[in-house]
């Protein structure tokens, strides 16, 4: 590739050396600009081709009118804000068509899209910070799809959840049992009549509706699980329930209740993906991951031991536990890849420090018992074990280089033709630039020395006359 680029650069440089320098510069600048414009047009056209027969309307030209019209009949709006130049938007386009078809059949949600790159004011009014952005705009509340993979199922689940009441009323014991079966984690306000907790609880439920399940009910629907005192807020998870214990039961603040809900909204030990990683970070705890090799079918004792530690709840206030399959998230957090599988990774989102047992340590992380996992985490919690990473400038530089390398490798792996084209073009541009700076003079004409018909020698654009300069003056 390098030889090809150098050869092409030499050829171009030799050919253009016979023209004026201004033309050379214009030609070198024009070629990449034309290429970039061509690629830009191709990308935009590609999005138009995918959506030319779209059944999902683009409402950028009358967004406000359409929104107000739908809210007048109490119908929510599900919108994808996109840009024609966005590759992720083009990938999402066929999925969005399926979402639109699903809700056209149901008729309870209006699905649309808006070219926010064209209609800038709409994007600014809706705080659109990137593309694509999926926004549920209801008559009373708005929600943004965050943290999850943009699959058809996830988008449908998101829209279904946020379109429901923030707090579901469990009127019968069968509904209570059904909630326990369906949800790994859900919150419940238990009260005999409307209590002082309900208003605060409902406000938080409206804010966190897309991330958690919130219910309420009379103590009798819980049967044998019925608490001794009410009103009370419970979280059901890990085949048990735990109650909210405020510092002052007569003065419960929204901040105190919100902090407890964020602390408890995940199961003690859970699978880790893009969707719930965002939620795990919001818990404010350090994250403990059992890192397992992708597609591994072997039994992992470390997984069971870490899950046991999680369910003991002794370290519950400081750590959130989970299972991480594959090395993608591991690499993003540590800027490296696992030296062995399985292993343990502890990450602190606040400081961006991380801890991984050394391969040379004995016992190996894969052989940690329940007590050894507890001991390792206690050393981290107490500050006796130093972490790596951080958020300083060297770390940021390391992250930039690491991400750049990954982008280049991914480009050559997924789109080799485009990668080769970009390499040739920019290597050629750089070669031409170096050639012009180092080997071209500033004269208007470039050529070999020659003698003209008038007896004047020309050297590199400078003329020397053979005629004596002091001619006899003729009177």
Tab-separated table of C-alpha atoms in Angstrom:
chain	number	residue	atom	x	y	z
A	1	UNK	CA	0.000	0.000	0.000
A	2	UNK	CA	2.782	2.407	0.920
A	3	UNK	CA	4.695	1.658	-2.308
A	4	UNK	CA	1.530	2.187	-4.336
A	5	UNK	CA	0.895	5.529	-2.665
A	6	UNK	CA	4.514	6.685	-3.162
A	7	UNK	CA	4.483	5.653	-6.837
A	8	UNK	CA	1.214	7.456	-7.445
A	9	UNK	CA	2.497	10.529	-5.606
A	10	UNK	CA	5.669	10.628	-7.716
A	11	UNK	CA	3.713	10.308	-10.944
A	12	UNK	CA	1.310	13.099	-10.005
A	13	UNK	CA	4.141	15.344	-8.833
A	14	UNK	CA	6.148	14.896	-12.038
A	15	UNK	CA	3.139	15.554	-14.234
A	16	UNK	CA	2.025	18.661	-12.451
A	17	UNK	CA	5.554	20.052	-12.229
A	18	UNK	CA	5.227	21.371	-15.804
A	19	UNK	CA	2.398	23.702	-14.875
A	20	UNK	CA	2.247	26.836	-12.868
A	21	UNK	CA	2.468	26.522	-9.081
A	22	UNK	CA	-0.965	28.055	-8.567
A	23	UNK	CA	-2.525	25.374	-10.732
A	24	UNK	CA	-0.604	22.675	-8.852
A	25	UNK	CA	-1.984	23.846	-5.515
A	26	UNK	CA	-5.524	24.144	-6.849
A	27	UNK	CA	-5.378	20.636	-8.311
A	28	UNK	CA	-4.085	19.068	-5.102
A	29	UNK	CA	-6.763	20.790	-3.024
A	30	UNK	CA	-9.575	20.142	-5.491
A	31	UNK	CA	-9.125	16.376	-5.828
A	32	UNK	CA	-9.701	15.468	-2.157
A	33	UNK	CA	-12.478	18.063	-1.849
A	34	UNK	CA	-14.310	16.526	-4.814
A	35	UNK	CA	-13.798	13.065	-3.356
A	36	UNK	CA	-15.162	14.120	0.047
A	37	UNK	CA	-18.167	15.811	-1.559
A	38	UNK	CA	-18.816	12.667	-3.590
A	39	UNK	CA	-18.696	10.449	-0.507
A	40	UNK	CA	-20.908	12.917	1.381
A	41	UNK	CA	-23.463	12.889	-1.417
A	42	UNK	CA	-23.330	9.098	-1.560
A	43	UNK	CA	-24.005	8.821	2.163
A	44	UNK	CA	-26.938	11.198	2.002
A	45	UNK	CA	-28.298	9.488	-1.072
A	46	UNK	CA	-27.943	6.127	0.657
A	47	UNK	CA	-30.205	7.288	3.480
A	48	UNK	CA	-32.716	8.711	1.011
A	49	UNK	CA	-32.743	5.447	-0.923
A	50	UNK	CA	-33.477	3.505	2.246
A	51	UNK	CA	-36.296	5.829	3.219
A	52	UNK	CA	-37.639	6.819	-0.178
A	53	UNK	CA	-40.545	4.395	0.190
A	54	UNK	CA	-40.842	5.034	3.924
A	55	UNK	CA	-44.198	4.595	5.596
A	56	UNK	CA	-42.971	6.631	8.598
A	57	UNK	CA	-43.736	10.320	7.961
A	58	UNK	CA	-41.082	13.001	8.291
A	59	UNK	CA	-42.822	15.791	10.227
A	60	UNK	CA	-40.004	18.312	10.388
A	61	UNK	CA	-41.984	20.880	8.393
A	62	UNK	CA	-44.984	20.806	10.788
A	63	UNK	CA	-43.594	19.256	13.980
A	64	UNK	CA	-45.221	21.599	16.496
A	65	UNK	CA	-48.634	21.455	14.794
A	66	UNK	CA	-48.594	17.647	14.632
A	67	UNK	CA	-47.499	17.328	18.254
A	68	UNK	CA	-50.249	19.640	19.473
A	69	UNK	CA	-52.827	17.857	17.310
A	70	UNK	CA	-51.899	14.457	18.808
A	71	UNK	CA	-51.816	15.751	22.361
A	72	UNK	CA	-55.286	17.196	21.795
A	73	UNK	CA	-56.562	13.634	21.392
A	74	UNK	CA	-54.261	12.314	24.159
A	75	UNK	CA	-52.066	10.379	21.752
A	76	UNK	CA	-48.289	10.219	22.319
A	77	UNK	CA	-45.648	10.767	19.673
A	78	UNK	CA	-42.602	8.497	19.186
A	79	UNK	CA	-39.957	10.324	17.144
A	80	UNK	CA	-36.554	9.478	15.730
A	81	UNK	CA	-34.417	12.593	15.337
A	82	UNK	CA	-31.829	11.813	12.664
A	83	UNK	CA	-29.307	13.222	10.206
A	84	UNK	CA	-28.935	11.908	6.619
A	85	UNK	CA	-25.140	11.801	7.103
A	86	UNK	CA	-25.343	9.589	10.206
A	87	UNK	CA	-24.340	5.945	9.673
A	88	UNK	CA	-26.149	4.817	12.842
A	89	UNK	CA	-29.309	6.501	11.546
A	90	UNK	CA	-29.122	4.500	8.312
A	91	UNK	CA	-28.691	1.294	10.313
A	92	UNK	CA	-31.717	2.180	12.447
A	93	UNK	CA	-33.908	3.130	9.459
A	94	UNK	CA	-35.275	-0.381	8.621
A	95	UNK	CA	-35.882	-1.074	12.331
A	96	UNK	CA	-37.746	2.203	12.622
A	97	UNK	CA	-39.928	1.180	9.689
A	98	UNK	CA	-40.896	-1.991	11.596
A	99	UNK	CA	-41.675	0.045	14.708
A	100	UNK	CA	-43.869	2.346	12.609
A	101	UNK	CA	-45.707	-0.612	11.058
A	102	UNK	CA	-46.323	-2.129	14.514
A	103	UNK	CA	-47.911	1.008	15.906
A	104	UNK	CA	-49.888	1.706	12.736
A	105	UNK	CA	-51.654	-1.599	13.384
A	106	UNK	CA	-52.192	-0.798	17.057
A	107	UNK	CA	-53.065	2.866	16.591
A	108	UNK	CA	-52.156	3.969	20.131
A	109	UNK	CA	-48.824	5.725	19.359
A	110	UNK	CA	-47.941	7.910	16.368
A	111	UNK	CA	-44.465	7.085	15.000
A	112	UNK	CA	-42.570	9.715	12.994
A	113	UNK	CA	-39.091	11.038	12.228
A	114	UNK	CA	-37.488	14.467	11.982
A	115	UNK	CA	-34.370	15.495	10.032
A	116	UNK	CA	-32.873	17.518	12.887
A	117	UNK	CA	-29.812	18.410	10.786
A	118	UNK	CA	-32.137	20.263	8.416
A	119	UNK	CA	-34.601	21.617	10.993
A	120	UNK	CA	-32.072	22.924	13.521
A	121	UNK	CA	-34.602	24.809	15.623
A	122	UNK	CA	-36.599	21.634	16.321
A	123	UNK	CA	-33.446	19.851	17.456
A	124	UNK	CA	-32.502	22.745	19.731
A	125	UNK	CA	-36.006	22.996	21.226
A	126	UNK	CA	-35.936	19.269	22.055
A	127	UNK	CA	-32.347	19.248	23.396
A	128	UNK	CA	-31.106	16.821	20.741
A	129	UNK	CA	-27.400	16.275	21.432
A	130	UNK	CA	-26.650	13.457	18.975
A	131	UNK	CA	-28.063	11.233	16.241
A	132	UNK	CA	-30.102	9.174	16.243
A	133	UNK	CA	-32.178	10.187	19.276
A	134	UNK	CA	-35.427	8.367	20.038
A	135	UNK	CA	-37.861	10.494	22.024
A	136	UNK	CA	-41.272	9.628	23.457
A	137	UNK	CA	-43.319	12.838	23.627
A	138	UNK	CA	-46.489	12.325	25.634
A	139	UNK	CA	-49.265	14.715	26.603
A	140	UNK	CA	-47.749	15.038	30.104
A	141	UNK	CA	-44.268	13.473	30.104
A	142	UNK	CA	-41.325	13.070	27.740
A	143	UNK	CA	-38.740	10.257	27.798
A	144	UNK	CA	-35.543	9.635	25.846
A	145	UNK	CA	-34.385	6.147	24.906
A	146	UNK	CA	-30.964	5.861	26.556
A	147	UNK	CA	-28.467	3.167	27.430
A	148	UNK	CA	-29.930	0.301	25.409
A	149	UNK	CA	-29.247	-1.378	22.098
A	150	UNK	CA	-31.564	0.043	19.435
A	151	UNK	CA	-33.235	-3.217	18.517
A	152	UNK	CA	-36.867	-3.582	17.509
A	153	UNK	CA	-37.725	-5.381	20.765
A	154	UNK	CA	-35.977	-2.832	23.002
A	155	UNK	CA	-37.668	0.122	21.301
A	156	UNK	CA	-41.113	-1.511	21.579
A	157	UNK	CA	-40.487	-2.337	25.258
A	158	UNK	CA	-39.363	1.234	25.898
A	159	UNK	CA	-42.451	2.762	24.284
A	160	UNK	CA	-44.772	0.298	26.028
A	161	UNK	CA	-43.311	0.972	29.463
A	162	UNK	CA	-43.290	4.786	29.290
A	163	UNK	CA	-46.834	4.914	27.882
A	164	UNK	CA	-48.207	3.103	30.946
A	165	UNK	CA	-49.159	4.791	34.254
A	166	UNK	CA	-46.068	5.563	36.331
A	167	UNK	CA	-47.431	3.587	39.297
A	168	UNK	CA	-49.429	0.414	38.679
A	169	UNK	CA	-52.131	-0.359	41.250
A	170	UNK	CA	-52.104	-4.024	42.359
A	171	UNK	CA	-55.745	-4.484	43.340
A	172	UNK	CA	-55.700	-8.246	43.914
A	173	UNK	CA	-53.357	-10.889	45.253
A	174	UNK	CA	-53.170	-12.475	41.774
A	175	UNK	CA	-51.808	-9.217	40.343
A	176	UNK	CA	-49.234	-9.122	43.146
A	177	UNK	CA	-48.116	-12.690	42.407
A	178	UNK	CA	-48.007	-11.912	38.693
A	179	UNK	CA	-45.708	-8.932	39.344
A	180	UNK	CA	-43.343	-11.151	41.342
A	181	UNK	CA	-43.142	-13.624	38.461
A	182	UNK	CA	-42.679	-11.044	35.696
A	183	UNK	CA	-40.168	-8.660	37.264
A	184	UNK	CA	-36.795	-9.438	38.806
A	185	UNK	CA	-36.973	-6.120	40.639
A	186	UNK	CA	-39.958	-3.898	41.393
A	187	UNK	CA	-40.923	-1.315	44.010
A	188	UNK	CA	-44.185	-1.289	45.957
A	189	UNK	CA	-45.852	1.330	48.110
A	190	UNK	CA	-47.910	-0.566	50.676
A	191	UNK	CA	-50.679	1.538	52.255
A	192	UNK	CA	-54.228	1.098	53.480
A	193	UNK	CA	-55.291	4.590	52.384
A	194	UNK	CA	-53.577	7.393	50.530
A	195	UNK	CA	-50.508	8.278	52.587
A	196	UNK	CA	-47.968	11.064	52.885
A	197	UNK	CA	-45.478	8.932	50.894
A	198	UNK	CA	-47.575	8.663	47.747
A	199	UNK	CA	-46.889	12.073	46.208
A	200	UNK	CA	-43.090	11.775	46.528
A	201	UNK	CA	-43.143	8.138	45.422
A	202	UNK	CA	-45.205	9.003	42.319
A	203	UNK	CA	-42.876	11.863	41.322
A	204	UNK	CA	-39.864	9.568	41.416
A	205	UNK	CA	-41.770	6.850	39.537
A	206	UNK	CA	-42.513	9.308	36.726
A	207	UNK	CA	-38.825	10.246	36.490
A	208	UNK	CA	-37.537	6.662	36.507
A	209	UNK	CA	-40.387	4.913	34.730
A	210	UNK	CA	-38.282	3.649	31.827
A	211	UNK	CA	-35.700	2.085	34.165
A	212	UNK	CA	-37.767	0.476	36.948
A	213	UNK	CA	-41.215	-0.890	37.776
A	214	UNK	CA	-43.326	0.900	40.397
A	215	UNK	CA	-46.496	-0.444	42.006
A	216	UNK	CA	-48.762	0.196	44.985
A	217	UNK	CA	-51.339	-1.850	46.820
A	218	UNK	CA	-53.217	-2.671	50.015
A	219	UNK	CA	-51.368	-4.861	52.554
A	220	UNK	CA	-53.933	-7.662	52.133
A	221	UNK	CA	-52.875	-8.388	48.517
A	222	UNK	CA	-49.455	-9.514	49.801
A	223	UNK	CA	-50.897	-12.436	51.791
A	224	UNK	CA	-48.168	-14.051	53.874
A	225	UNK	CA	-45.688	-11.360	52.794
A	226	UNK	CA	-47.793	-8.668	54.476
A	227	UNK	CA	-45.615	-6.203	56.466
A	228	UNK	CA	-46.426	-5.438	60.071
A	229	UNK	CA	-46.458	-1.652	59.620
A	230	UNK	CA	-47.809	0.630	56.922
A	231	UNK	CA	-47.344	2.853	55.005
A	232	UNK	CA	-44.060	1.459	53.805
A	233	UNK	CA	-42.056	1.257	50.564
A	234	UNK	CA	-40.566	-2.107	49.613
A	235	UNK	CA	-38.290	-3.409	46.889
A	236	UNK	CA	-38.889	-6.994	45.733
A	237	UNK	CA	-35.763	-8.713	44.390
A	238	UNK	CA	-33.573	-11.766	44.808
A	239	UNK	CA	-36.540	-13.863	46.064
A	240	UNK	CA	-37.022	-11.492	49.013
A	241	UNK	CA	-38.051	-7.948	49.801
A	242	UNK	CA	-36.328	-5.096	51.632
A	243	UNK	CA	-37.877	-1.984	53.090
A	244	UNK	CA	-37.016	1.682	52.891
A	245	UNK	CA	-35.855	2.973	56.267
A	246	UNK	CA	-35.758	6.800	56.298
A	247	UNK	CA	-33.739	8.741	58.830
A	248	UNK	CA	-36.887	10.572	59.926
A	249	UNK	CA	-40.118	8.633	59.164
A	250	UNK	CA	-42.166	11.809	59.635
A	251	UNK	CA	-40.126	13.830	57.152
A	252	UNK	CA	-39.199	11.757	54.099
A	253	UNK	CA	-37.478	13.846	51.414
A	254	UNK	CA	-37.471	13.126	47.698
A	255	UNK	CA	-33.669	13.116	47.645
A	256	UNK	CA	-33.438	10.472	50.376
A	257	UNK	CA	-36.008	8.205	48.739
A	258	UNK	CA	-34.455	8.670	45.283
A	259	UNK	CA	-31.001	7.739	46.593
A	260	UNK	CA	-32.413	4.525	48.120
A	261	UNK	CA	-34.275	3.582	44.923
A	262	UNK	CA	-31.124	4.064	42.827
A	263	UNK	CA	-29.229	1.929	45.325
A	264	UNK	CA	-31.763	-0.903	45.101
A	265	UNK	CA	-33.118	-0.821	41.562
A	266	UNK	CA	-30.873	-3.615	40.266
A	267	UNK	CA	-30.674	-7.241	41.303
A	268	UNK	CA	-27.759	-8.082	43.594
A	269	UNK	CA	-26.011	-9.986	40.770
A	270	UNK	CA	-27.021	-9.344	37.171
A	271	UNK	CA	-25.851	-9.729	33.601
A	272	UNK	CA	-24.107	-6.653	32.238
A	273	UNK	CA	-24.969	-5.069	28.895
A	274	UNK	CA	-25.048	-1.615	27.365
A	275	UNK	CA	-28.561	-0.997	28.644
A	276	UNK	CA	-28.044	-1.694	32.347
A	277	UNK	CA	-24.409	-0.554	32.537
A	278	UNK	CA	-25.740	3.010	32.465
A	279	UNK	CA	-28.063	2.131	35.356
A	280	UNK	CA	-25.241	0.484	37.289
A	281	UNK	CA	-23.164	3.647	37.021
A	282	UNK	CA	-26.118	5.701	38.288
A	283	UNK	CA	-26.254	3.594	41.460
A	284	UNK	CA	-23.207	5.489	42.722
A	285	UNK	CA	-21.448	2.240	43.721
A	286	UNK	CA	-18.222	0.651	42.572
A	287	UNK	CA	-18.868	-2.083	40.025
A	288	UNK	CA	-17.663	-5.672	40.440
A	289	UNK	CA	-17.648	-7.833	37.289
A	290	UNK	CA	-16.911	-11.497	36.785
A	291	UNK	CA	-15.329	-11.439	33.305
A	292	UNK	CA	-16.089	-14.593	31.309
A	293	UNK	CA	-14.836	-15.500	27.852
A	294	UNK	CA	-17.422	-15.129	25.115
A	295	UNK	CA	-19.042	-18.413	23.951
A	296	UNK	CA	-17.440	-20.276	26.855
A	297	UNK	CA	-19.413	-23.352	27.898
A	298	UNK	CA	-17.334	-24.256	30.935
A	299	UNK	CA	-18.714	-23.931	34.447
A	300	UNK	CA	-17.275	-20.894	36.251
A	301	UNK	CA	-17.013	-21.348	40.052
A	302	UNK	CA	-15.927	-17.710	40.423
A	303	UNK	CA	-19.323	-16.609	39.107
A	304	UNK	CA	-21.189	-18.531	41.799
A	305	UNK	CA	-18.882	-17.290	44.554
A	306	UNK	CA	-19.257	-13.633	43.537
A	307	UNK	CA	-23.051	-14.061	43.280
A	308	UNK	CA	-23.033	-15.448	46.845
A	309	UNK	CA	-21.087	-12.422	48.069
A	310	UNK	CA	-23.593	-10.133	46.331
A	311	UNK	CA	-26.616	-11.781	47.947
A	312	UNK	CA	-25.051	-11.658	51.397
A	313	UNK	CA	-25.525	-7.850	51.149
A	314	UNK	CA	-22.613	-7.211	53.495
A	315	UNK	CA	-20.952	-5.004	50.859
A	316	UNK	CA	-24.223	-3.971	49.232
A	317	UNK	CA	-23.854	-0.254	49.994
A	318	UNK	CA	-20.448	-0.029	48.272
A	319	UNK	CA	-20.531	-2.503	45.368
A	320	UNK	CA	-22.869	-3.526	42.542
A	321	UNK	CA	-22.149	-7.013	41.193
A	322	UNK	CA	-22.552	-8.411	37.699
A	323	UNK	CA	-21.432	-10.860	35.020
A	324	UNK	CA	-19.541	-9.509	32.016
A	325	UNK	CA	-19.280	-11.757	28.950
A	326	UNK	CA	-16.630	-10.880	26.362
A	327	UNK	CA	-13.906	-8.247	26.351
A	328	UNK	CA	-15.535	-5.212	24.705
A	329	UNK	CA	-16.636	-3.395	27.869
A	330	UNK	CA	-13.554	-4.622	29.733
A	331	UNK	CA	-11.321	-3.010	27.084
A	332	UNK	CA	-13.311	0.228	27.197
A	333	UNK	CA	-12.869	0.523	30.973
A	334	UNK	CA	-9.254	-0.628	31.314
A	335	UNK	CA	-7.796	0.185	27.847
A	336	UNK	CA	-6.464	-3.363	27.724
A	337	UNK	CA	-7.679	-6.925	27.259
A	338	UNK	CA	-7.998	-9.710	29.848
A	339	UNK	CA	-4.794	-11.668	30.423
A	340	UNK	CA	-6.855	-14.711	31.423
A	341	UNK	CA	-10.422	-15.941	31.826
A	342	UNK	CA	-12.309	-15.907	34.084
A	343	UNK	CA	-11.112	-12.919	36.076
A	344	UNK	CA	-12.393	-10.210	38.367
A	345	UNK	CA	-12.716	-6.540	37.420
A	346	UNK	CA	-13.594	-3.795	39.912
A	347	UNK	CA	-14.320	-0.344	38.461
A	348	UNK	CA	-15.038	2.951	40.233
A	349	UNK	CA	-17.037	5.260	37.911
A	350	UNK	CA	-16.368	8.284	40.133
A	351	UNK	CA	-12.562	8.167	39.863
A	352	UNK	CA	-12.276	5.898	36.777
A	353	UNK	CA	-9.847	3.698	38.718
A	354	UNK	CA	-9.941	-0.062	38.226
A	355	UNK	CA	-8.589	-3.163	39.929
A	356	UNK	CA	-7.755	-6.535	38.322
A	357	UNK	CA	-5.951	-9.355	40.174
A	358	UNK	CA	-2.480	-9.945	38.771
A	359	UNK	CA	-1.941	-13.168	36.839
A	360	UNK	CA	1.098	-13.880	39.021
A	361	UNK	CA	-0.917	-13.610	42.248
A	362	UNK	CA	-1.810	-16.753	44.144
A	363	UNK	CA	-4.486	-17.848	44.411
A	364	UNK	CA	-5.533	-16.923	40.890
A	365	UNK	CA	-8.719	-14.891	40.512
A	366	UNK	CA	-10.433	-17.876	38.893
A	367	UNK	CA	-9.871	-19.853	42.111
A	368	UNK	CA	-11.145	-17.216	44.577
A	369	UNK	CA	-13.449	-18.579	47.252
A	370	UNK	CA	-16.311	-16.597	48.806
A	371	UNK	CA	-14.054	-15.465	51.656
A	372	UNK	CA	-11.246	-14.486	49.289
A	373	UNK	CA	-13.641	-12.404	47.165
A	374	UNK	CA	-14.820	-10.654	50.341
A	375	UNK	CA	-11.228	-10.042	51.438
A	376	UNK	CA	-10.196	-8.645	48.040
A	377	UNK	CA	-13.144	-6.227	47.976
A	378	UNK	CA	-12.524	-5.135	51.565
A	379	UNK	CA	-8.962	-4.148	50.619
A	380	UNK	CA	-10.332	-2.005	47.779
A	381	UNK	CA	-13.075	-0.444	49.929
A	382	UNK	CA	-10.633	0.492	52.687
A	383	UNK	CA	-8.158	2.017	50.205
A	384	UNK	CA	-5.392	-0.460	51.057
A	385	UNK	CA	-5.209	-1.735	47.476
A	386	UNK	CA	-4.103	0.820	44.900
A	387	UNK	CA	-6.039	1.108	41.668
A	388	UNK	CA	-4.894	1.809	38.133
A	389	UNK	CA	-6.236	4.156	35.494
A	390	UNK	CA	-7.814	7.428	36.573
A	391	UNK	CA	-8.889	10.548	34.710
A	392	UNK	CA	-5.641	12.519	34.344
A	393	UNK	CA	-4.110	13.780	31.096
A	394	UNK	CA	-1.848	10.722	30.516
A	395	UNK	CA	-4.883	8.493	30.846
A	396	UNK	CA	-6.888	10.641	28.435
A	397	UNK	CA	-4.031	10.507	25.920
A	398	UNK	CA	-3.834	6.741	26.332
A	399	UNK	CA	-7.585	6.480	25.743
A	400	UNK	CA	-7.346	8.629	22.587
A	401	UNK	CA	-4.590	6.441	21.131
A	402	UNK	CA	-6.370	3.231	22.160
A	403	UNK	CA	-9.689	4.328	20.634
A	404	UNK	CA	-7.970	5.557	17.469
A	405	UNK	CA	-6.254	2.209	17.009
A	406	UNK	CA	-9.534	0.361	17.506
A	407	UNK	CA	-11.325	2.593	14.991
A	408	UNK	CA	-8.630	2.016	12.359
A	409	UNK	CA	-8.612	-1.742	12.944
A	410	UNK	CA	-12.426	-1.867	12.804
A	411	UNK	CA	-12.444	0.167	9.569
A	412	UNK	CA	-10.020	-2.182	7.825
A	413	UNK	CA	-11.954	-5.198	9.130
A	414	UNK	CA	-15.488	-4.034	8.295
A	415	UNK	CA	-14.913	-1.806	5.246
A	416	UNK	CA	-11.513	-2.633	3.724
A	417	UNK	CA	-12.194	-0.948	0.372
A	418	UNK	CA	-13.044	2.398	1.993
A	419	UNK	CA	-10.063	2.052	4.344
A	420	UNK	CA	-7.692	1.464	1.405
A	421	UNK	CA	-9.206	4.386	-0.518
A	422	UNK	CA	-8.793	6.762	2.413
A	423	UNK	CA	-5.209	5.581	2.975
A	424	UNK	CA	-4.248	6.134	-0.671
A	425	UNK	CA	-5.909	9.561	-0.901
A	426	UNK	CA	-4.431	11.036	2.245
A	427	UNK	CA	-0.999	9.497	1.703
A	428	UNK	CA	-1.027	10.996	-1.791
A	429	UNK	CA	-2.054	14.398	-0.451
A	430	UNK	CA	0.728	14.312	2.131
A	431	UNK	CA	3.289	13.205	-0.465
A	432	UNK	CA	2.305	16.013	-2.850
A	433	UNK	CA	2.482	18.550	-0.046
A	434	UNK	CA	5.995	17.427	0.941
A	435	UNK	CA	7.116	17.444	-2.694
A	436	UNK	CA	5.857	21.005	-3.248
A	437	UNK	CA	7.470	22.257	-0.051
A	438	UNK	CA	10.859	20.629	-0.617
A	439	UNK	CA	11.454	20.403	-4.339
A	440	UNK	CA	9.566	23.211	-6.045
A	441	UNK	CA	10.953	26.726	-6.334
A	442	UNK	CA	8.903	29.856	-6.382
A	443	UNK	CA	9.379	30.713	-10.081
A	444	UNK	CA	6.530	31.079	-12.476
A	445	UNK	CA	7.955	28.652	-15.099
A	446	UNK	CA	9.893	25.506	-14.331
A	447	UNK	CA	12.116	23.805	-16.936
A	448	UNK	CA	15.625	22.975	-18.028
A	449	UNK	CA	18.159	25.659	-18.944
A	450	UNK	CA	17.908	26.650	-22.568
A	451	UNK	CA	19.014	29.368	-24.950
A	452	UNK	CA	16.284	31.367	-26.629
A	453	UNK	CA	16.341	32.726	-30.173
A	454	UNK	CA	17.381	36.186	-29.007
A	455	UNK	CA	20.599	34.888	-27.503
A	456	UNK	CA	19.310	35.185	-23.920
A	457	UNK	CA	19.945	32.334	-21.515
A	458	UNK	CA	17.162	31.304	-19.215
A	459	UNK	CA	17.963	29.545	-15.945
A	460	UNK	CA	15.147	28.548	-13.687
A	461	UNK	CA	12.985	31.458	-14.822
A	462	UNK	CA	15.756	34.120	-14.615
A	463	UNK	CA	17.044	35.723	-17.830
A	464	UNK	CA	20.644	36.757	-18.537
A	465	UNK	CA	21.443	38.932	-21.615
A	466	UNK	CA	24.571	38.457	-23.800
A	467	UNK	CA	24.316	42.045	-24.997
A	468	UNK	CA	26.584	44.513	-23.150
A	469	UNK	CA	24.626	46.725	-20.820
A	470	UNK	CA	26.788	49.825	-21.506
A	471	UNK	CA	25.898	50.741	-25.049
A	472	UNK	CA	27.457	53.781	-26.731
A	473	UNK	CA	25.166	56.723	-26.510
A	474	UNK	CA	23.913	57.786	-29.923
A	475	UNK	CA	23.458	61.502	-30.361
